[in-house]
Amino acid sequence: MTNRERSALCGAGCAPALAPWERPSHLQDGVQNLSLGGLLQGALWAPRMCIDYVIRWNRRRATIRSLQALNDHYLADIGLDRSQIVATVETRAQGGAGSV
């Protein structure tokens, strides 16, 4: 399932699923760690995910704005048509072909 499909299922603000080594310790192996440290780590994890989401959104928005500022000749040089800008940026942001 792609991040776009996950987002469609759980809403626009849904963060992508994390690999096991990226999850906070209180979510490891499906067992909740209800210790104070586990709860604090979970409380700090959610705002970080929101901040990361905003940063990624802002990067996509800035990239789209920069590409839209180019003239058609420059866009043709990099193999893009003006109508493809948003779709290309979103595809690359989702980990599509050629993403860095």
Short mmCIF file of C-alpha atoms in Angstrom, two decimals:
data_model
loop_
_atom_site.label_atom_id
_atom_site.label_comp_id
_atom_site.label_asym_id
_atom_site.label_seq_id
_atom_site.Cartn_x
_atom_site.Cartn_y
_atom_site.Cartn_z
CA MET A 1 0.00 0.00 0.00
CA THR A 2 1.43 3.38 -0.96
CA ASN A 3 1.53 6.42 1.29
CA ARG A 4 -1.06 8.07 -0.94
CA GLU A 5 -3.45 5.11 -0.42
CA ARG A 6 -2.83 5.19 3.34
CA SER A 7 -3.55 8.91 3.33
CA ALA A 8 -6.81 8.35 1.46
CA LEU A 9 -7.86 5.75 4.03
CA CYS A 10 -7.06 7.71 7.16
CA GLY A 11 -7.35 11.34 6.10
CA ALA A 12 -5.10 14.10 4.83
CA GLY A 13 -3.14 14.50 8.06
CA CYS A 14 -2.16 10.86 8.36
CA ALA A 15 1.56 10.24 8.71
CA PRO A 16 3.12 7.40 6.69
CA ALA A 17 3.83 4.13 8.45
CA LEU A 18 7.28 3.91 9.97
CA ALA A 19 9.74 1.05 9.79
CA PRO A 20 10.13 -0.85 13.09
CA TRP A 21 13.44 0.86 13.91
CA GLU A 22 11.82 4.29 13.42
CA ARG A 23 8.93 3.72 15.81
CA PRO A 24 9.09 4.96 19.37
CA SER A 25 9.84 2.27 21.93
CA HIS A 26 6.31 2.32 23.35
CA LEU A 27 5.00 1.08 19.97
CA GLN A 28 7.66 -1.60 19.34
CA ASP A 29 6.38 -5.12 18.56
CA GLY A 30 2.75 -4.12 19.12
CA VAL A 31 3.25 -4.10 22.90
CA GLN A 32 2.57 -0.84 24.66
CA ASN A 33 5.20 0.28 27.12
CA LEU A 34 3.24 2.18 29.75
CA SER A 35 6.30 3.27 31.69
CA LEU A 36 6.83 6.98 32.19
CA GLY A 37 9.71 6.96 29.69
CA GLY A 38 7.58 5.21 27.07
CA LEU A 39 4.70 7.61 27.54
CA LEU A 40 6.99 10.65 27.34
CA GLN A 41 8.63 9.32 24.22
CA GLY A 42 5.20 8.80 22.64
CA ALA A 43 4.13 12.30 23.65
CA LEU A 44 7.21 13.73 21.93
CA TRP A 45 6.84 11.54 18.84
CA ALA A 46 3.44 12.88 17.71
CA PRO A 47 4.47 16.56 17.50
CA ARG A 48 7.63 15.54 15.66
CA MET A 49 5.55 13.70 13.07
CA CYS A 50 3.35 16.78 12.62
CA ILE A 51 6.37 19.02 12.23
CA ASP A 52 7.93 16.61 9.71
CA TYR A 53 4.67 16.58 7.75
CA VAL A 54 4.60 20.40 7.60
CA ILE A 55 8.26 20.51 6.52
CA ARG A 56 7.64 18.00 3.71
CA TRP A 57 4.50 19.89 2.61
CA ASN A 58 6.40 23.18 2.56
CA ARG A 59 9.22 21.66 0.49
CA ARG A 60 6.72 20.34 -2.05
CA ARG A 61 4.98 23.73 -2.19
CA ALA A 62 8.30 25.56 -2.69
CA THR A 63 9.38 23.11 -5.40
CA ILE A 64 6.08 23.54 -7.25
CA ARG A 65 6.34 27.31 -6.99
CA SER A 66 9.94 27.28 -8.29
CA LEU A 67 9.07 25.05 -11.23
CA GLN A 68 6.03 27.13 -12.09
CA ALA A 69 8.25 30.22 -12.19
CA LEU A 70 10.34 28.70 -15.01
CA ASN A 71 9.45 29.53 -18.58
CA ASP A 72 8.22 26.81 -20.97
CA HIS A 73 11.61 26.53 -22.69
CA TYR A 74 13.40 25.67 -19.42
CA LEU A 75 10.65 23.22 -18.47
CA ALA A 76 11.01 21.50 -21.85
CA ASP A 77 14.78 21.24 -21.23
CA ILE A 78 14.17 19.22 -18.08
CA GLY A 79 11.45 17.14 -19.72
CA LEU A 80 8.41 18.69 -18.08
CA ASP A 81 5.26 20.28 -19.38
CA ARG A 82 3.62 22.94 -17.21
CA SER A 83 0.62 20.65 -16.67
CA GLN A 84 2.88 17.92 -15.22
CA ILE A 85 4.53 19.96 -12.48
CA VAL A 86 2.23 19.16 -9.56
CA ALA A 87 1.89 15.46 -10.42
CA THR A 88 5.65 15.07 -10.83
CA VAL A 89 6.46 16.76 -7.52
CA GLU A 90 3.83 14.71 -5.67
CA THR A 91 5.04 11.45 -7.26
CA ARG A 92 8.63 12.16 -6.28
CA ALA A 93 7.57 13.18 -2.77
CA GLN A 94 5.82 9.81 -2.40
CA GLY A 95 9.03 8.01 -3.34
CA GLY A 96 8.26 7.58 -7.01
CA ALA A 97 10.73 7.10 -9.83
CA GLY A 98 13.82 9.25 -9.62
CA SER A 99 13.22 10.55 -6.12
CA VAL A 100 16.27 11.57 -4.19
#
